[in-house]
Short mmCIF file of C-alpha atoms in Angstrom, two decimals:
data_model
loop_
_atom_site.label_atom_id
_atom_site.label_comp_id
_atom_site.label_asym_id
_atom_site.label_seq_id
_atom_site.Cartn_x
_atom_site.Cartn_y
_atom_site.Cartn_z
CA GLY A 32 30.80 -7.06 28.18
CA SER A 33 33.35 -5.21 30.93
CA VAL A 34 37.16 -4.95 31.22
CA ASP A 35 39.26 -4.87 33.54
CA LEU A 36 42.21 -2.61 33.37
CA THR A 37 45.10 -2.54 36.29
CA PHE A 38 47.82 -0.78 36.64
CA THR A 39 51.30 -1.87 38.75
CA VAL A 40 53.41 0.84 39.63
CA THR A 41 57.29 -0.41 40.75
CA GLY A 42 59.60 1.60 42.50
CA ASP A 43 63.09 2.63 43.66
CA ASP A 44 64.70 -0.83 44.92
CA ALA A 45 64.65 1.08 48.54
CA CYS A 46 60.74 1.28 47.63
CA THR A 47 57.98 0.52 48.60
CA ASN A 48 55.26 -1.38 45.21
CA PRO A 49 52.55 0.48 45.73
CA PRO A 50 49.98 -2.28 45.09
CA PRO A 51 47.95 -3.21 41.74
CA GLU A 52 45.26 -0.49 40.90
CA THR A 53 42.38 -1.63 38.87
CA MET A 54 39.34 -0.28 37.07
CA THR A 55 36.65 -1.41 35.04
CA LEU A 56 35.52 -0.70 31.66
CA SER A 57 32.14 -1.53 30.89
CA PHE A 58 30.93 -1.98 27.01
CA THR A 59 27.57 -1.06 25.81
CA PRO A 60 26.88 -2.95 21.80
CA ALA A 61 26.36 0.66 19.77
CA PRO A 62 22.67 1.84 17.97
CA THR A 63 21.91 0.76 14.58
CA ALA A 64 19.67 2.03 12.04
CA ASP A 65 18.77 -0.04 8.92
CA ALA A 66 15.72 3.03 7.73
CA GLY A 67 14.71 -0.21 5.34
CA ALA A 68 14.23 0.28 1.15
CA ASP A 69 12.79 2.85 -0.56
CA ALA A 70 9.80 2.87 -1.94
CA ILE A 71 7.26 3.95 -4.67
CA THR A 72 3.59 5.44 -3.61
CA CYS A 73 0.61 7.29 -5.56
CA ALA A 74 0.87 10.38 -5.43
CA GLY A 75 -2.10 12.00 -2.69
CA GLU A 76 -2.09 8.38 -0.84
CA ASP A 77 -0.67 8.41 2.99
CA TYR A 78 2.71 5.94 2.75
CA LYS A 79 3.21 4.29 6.10
CA LEU A 80 6.53 2.59 6.13
CA SER A 81 7.06 -0.76 7.02
CA GLY A 82 11.18 -2.82 7.24
CA ALA A 83 12.77 -0.11 9.51
CA SER A 84 14.59 -1.43 12.32
CA ALA A 85 16.30 -1.14 15.48
CA SER A 86 18.72 -1.76 17.93
CA ASN A 87 20.24 -0.27 20.98
CA GLN A 88 18.72 2.58 21.08
CA LEU A 89 18.27 4.28 23.79
CA SER A 90 15.17 6.67 21.45
CA VAL A 91 14.49 7.45 17.43
CA LEU A 92 13.38 10.26 15.69
CA TRP A 93 12.03 10.21 12.08
CA THR A 94 12.91 13.34 9.89
CA THR A 95 12.47 14.08 6.01
CA TYR A 96 13.56 17.12 3.89
CA GLY A 97 10.25 16.95 1.63
CA ASP A 98 7.35 19.22 1.70
CA GLY A 99 5.65 16.49 3.38
CA THR A 100 4.28 15.29 6.99
CA LEU A 101 5.41 12.87 9.76
CA ALA A 102 2.95 11.12 11.81
CA ASP A 103 4.73 8.95 15.24
CA GLU A 104 8.08 10.30 14.42
CA THR A 105 9.57 8.63 17.22
CA THR A 106 8.35 5.01 16.00
CA LEU A 107 9.40 2.32 13.85
CA THR A 108 6.48 2.38 12.06
CA PRO A 109 5.64 6.09 10.71
CA THR A 110 3.14 7.41 8.55
CA TYR A 111 4.00 10.08 5.82
CA THR A 112 2.05 12.77 4.32
CA PRO A 113 3.23 13.70 1.22
CA GLY A 114 2.86 17.41 0.42
CA ALA A 115 2.44 19.89 -2.62
CA SER A 116 5.42 18.68 -4.69
CA LEU A 117 5.78 15.47 -6.89
CA THR A 118 9.82 14.91 -5.80
CA ASP A 119 11.37 12.56 -4.27
CA VAL A 120 11.11 12.64 -0.73
CA GLU A 121 14.15 10.66 1.67
CA LEU A 122 12.91 10.34 5.32
CA ILE A 123 16.15 9.53 7.80
CA ILE A 124 15.75 7.88 10.26
CA THR A 125 18.57 8.93 13.94
CA VAL A 126 18.79 6.29 16.73
CA THR A 127 20.30 7.45 19.49
CA GLY A 128 21.75 4.52 21.66
CA THR A 129 22.81 4.08 25.32
CA GLY A 130 25.47 5.15 27.17
CA SER A 131 28.46 6.84 24.97
CA CYS A 132 28.04 6.13 21.75
CA ASP A 133 26.96 8.52 19.07
CA ASN A 134 23.74 9.23 16.80
CA VAL A 135 22.90 6.97 13.70
CA SER A 136 20.78 7.27 11.21
CA ASP A 137 19.96 6.04 7.69
CA THR A 138 18.22 7.51 5.43
CA MET A 139 15.12 5.83 2.33
CA THR A 140 13.75 7.93 -0.74
CA LEU A 141 9.43 8.11 -1.12
CA SER A 142 8.88 7.91 -4.66
CA PHE A 143 5.54 8.42 -6.43
CA THR A 144 3.34 8.61 -9.26
CA PRO A 145 0.60 9.52 -10.21
CA ALA A 146 -2.78 8.03 -8.88
CA PRO A 147 -4.76 6.11 -11.02
CA THR A 148 -8.79 6.51 -11.58
CA ALA A 149 -11.36 4.94 -12.25
CA TYR A 150 -14.60 5.43 -13.67
CA ALA A 151 -17.17 1.96 -15.06
CA GLY A 152 -18.84 3.51 -17.05
CA ALA A 153 -23.19 4.90 -16.60
CA ASP A 154 -25.88 2.54 -16.00
CA ASP A 155 -27.00 1.30 -18.34
CA THR A 156 -29.91 -1.08 -18.77
CA ILE A 157 -30.85 -4.45 -20.57
CA CYS A 158 -33.11 -7.00 -22.01
CA GLU A 159 -32.73 -10.07 -20.14
CA GLY A 160 -31.18 -12.81 -21.36
CA LYS A 161 -27.88 -11.28 -23.49
CA ASP A 162 -24.50 -10.54 -22.45
CA TYR A 163 -23.54 -7.09 -21.57
CA THR A 164 -20.73 -5.62 -23.12
CA LEU A 165 -18.83 -2.82 -21.04
CA SER A 166 -19.16 0.90 -22.28
CA GLY A 167 -17.73 4.05 -22.12
CA VAL A 168 -14.90 3.32 -19.41
CA ASP A 169 -12.52 5.10 -18.57
CA ALA A 170 -9.12 4.63 -16.40
CA THR A 171 -5.48 6.35 -16.34
CA ASN A 172 -1.64 5.29 -14.97
CA TYR A 173 -2.34 1.56 -14.34
CA LYS A 174 -0.79 -1.45 -14.04
CA GLU A 175 -3.63 -3.48 -13.83
CA ILE A 176 -7.58 -3.74 -14.33
CA SER A 177 -9.89 -6.20 -12.49
CA TRP A 178 -13.56 -6.42 -12.38
CA THR A 179 -16.04 -7.65 -10.44
CA HIS A 180 -19.02 -7.81 -9.92
CA ASN A 181 -21.56 -8.86 -6.65
CA SER A 182 -23.44 -11.25 -7.87
CA THR A 183 -24.15 -15.10 -7.36
CA ASN A 184 -23.51 -16.05 -10.49
CA GLY A 185 -23.25 -14.62 -13.44
CA SER A 186 -19.36 -13.69 -14.89
CA PHE A 187 -16.93 -11.77 -16.98
CA TYR A 188 -15.34 -13.50 -20.18
CA ASP A 189 -11.54 -11.52 -19.22
CA ASN A 190 -12.09 -9.75 -16.45
CA THR A 191 -8.23 -7.78 -16.85
CA LYS A 192 -10.04 -5.75 -19.84
CA LEU A 193 -10.85 -2.68 -20.03
CA GLU A 194 -14.20 -3.50 -21.37
CA PRO A 195 -15.42 -6.82 -20.49
CA ARG A 196 -18.36 -9.25 -21.10
CA TYR A 197 -20.75 -9.87 -18.43
CA THR A 198 -22.94 -12.91 -19.18
CA PRO A 199 -25.58 -11.93 -16.44
CA SER A 200 -27.49 -15.13 -13.62
CA ASP A 201 -30.52 -16.27 -12.98
CA ASN A 202 -30.46 -14.24 -10.07
CA ASP A 203 -28.96 -11.18 -11.33
CA LEU A 204 -32.99 -11.43 -13.54
CA THR A 205 -34.57 -11.96 -10.68
CA ASN A 206 -32.56 -9.05 -8.65
CA GLY A 207 -33.43 -7.14 -11.32
CA GLU A 208 -30.48 -5.87 -11.54
CA VAL A 209 -26.09 -6.31 -10.82
CA GLU A 210 -22.98 -4.45 -10.07
CA LEU A 211 -20.01 -4.16 -11.89
CA ILE A 212 -17.25 -2.63 -10.43
CA ILE A 213 -13.78 -1.41 -12.47
CA ASN A 214 -10.84 -1.82 -9.76
CA VAL A 215 -7.56 -0.09 -11.31
CA THR A 216 -3.71 -1.09 -9.28
CA GLY A 217 -1.44 1.85 -10.37
CA SER A 218 1.59 1.64 -10.14
CA GLY A 219 2.36 2.64 -6.88
CA GLY A 220 0.20 -0.53 -5.92
CA CYS A 221 -2.36 2.20 -4.78
CA ILE A 222 -6.59 0.95 -5.99
CA VAL A 223 -9.28 3.67 -6.28
CA SER A 224 -13.16 1.35 -7.25
CA ASP A 225 -16.09 2.40 -9.51
CA THR A 226 -19.42 1.53 -9.74
CA MET A 227 -21.78 1.72 -12.66
CA THR A 228 -24.93 -0.32 -12.11
CA LEU A 229 -27.31 -2.75 -15.04
CA SER A 230 -30.33 -3.43 -14.67
CA PHE A 231 -32.00 -5.92 -17.08
CA THR A 232 -35.56 -5.42 -18.39
CA PRO A 233 -38.17 -8.34 -18.78
CA ALA A 234 -38.29 -9.99 -22.46
CA PRO A 235 -41.00 -9.80 -23.95
CA THR A 236 -43.57 -12.59 -25.02
CA SER A 237 -45.85 -13.40 -27.94
CA ASP A 238 -48.11 -15.77 -28.09
CA ALA A 239 -51.01 -15.52 -31.54
CA GLY A 240 -53.47 -18.08 -29.85
CA ALA A 241 -54.34 -21.66 -31.06
CA ASP A 242 -55.03 -22.46 -34.96
CA ALA A 243 -58.73 -21.68 -35.93
CA ILE A 244 -61.15 -21.46 -39.47
CA ILE A 245 -63.45 -19.79 -40.70
CA CYS A 246 -66.54 -19.26 -42.90
#
C-alpha cells in the first residue's frame, strides 16, 4: 500500500553530508467498472439493470444516449424507462475513484423487441360432460405460450398450443364456470396474459316413465 523513497546527497570531501530525507508514497486501489452484459427487453417495458459491478469507488453514475430516462442512476441497479424510439440504447456506468485515480466507464447495449399480445378468445358456454376446444385465440410477437386455469382438477391437452382442448372437472361443473388463462412470453422476456370464462349448462335428462298396458 505504500513505499518509502529516500533521497541521499553526498557533498564534497570537505563537506558534511546532510542526513537522508525520506518521503512515503501511498497508493489507492484503482476503481473498476462493469456495466454488465448486453440485454434485450420488450418495448414499452421498464428495464431494471442487474449484473453491473464496481469496486474501489467513491461514487457511481449512469448516463444514456437513448431517448429514455434513468431512475436511481447513482446505484448499481438503476431502472431505464424507454422513450418512443425502439432503437438500441447505450447505458454507461461511470465510476469515480478515490485519491488521484481517474474515472473509469463501461457500456452495455439495451435492445428492444416488440411487446407480445394475448387474447384468450370470447367467453363461452358449453353443455356439461363435454371437452372444450379453445377458438378465436390470438397472440403476437411471442416466444412461447402456456395455458393455465383456476380449476382444482381440470386439465389441458397440450397447454402450449395456441388453441388447446380443455377437459372440465367435477369441481368446474359444481362451480358453474372456470377461468382459462393464456400466458404469452415475448422474446424479450416480458409476459402478458388474458382470460376467458367457460360456463356450463346442465345436461338435459329424460325419463319416459314405466312401461304400461292399455286396452
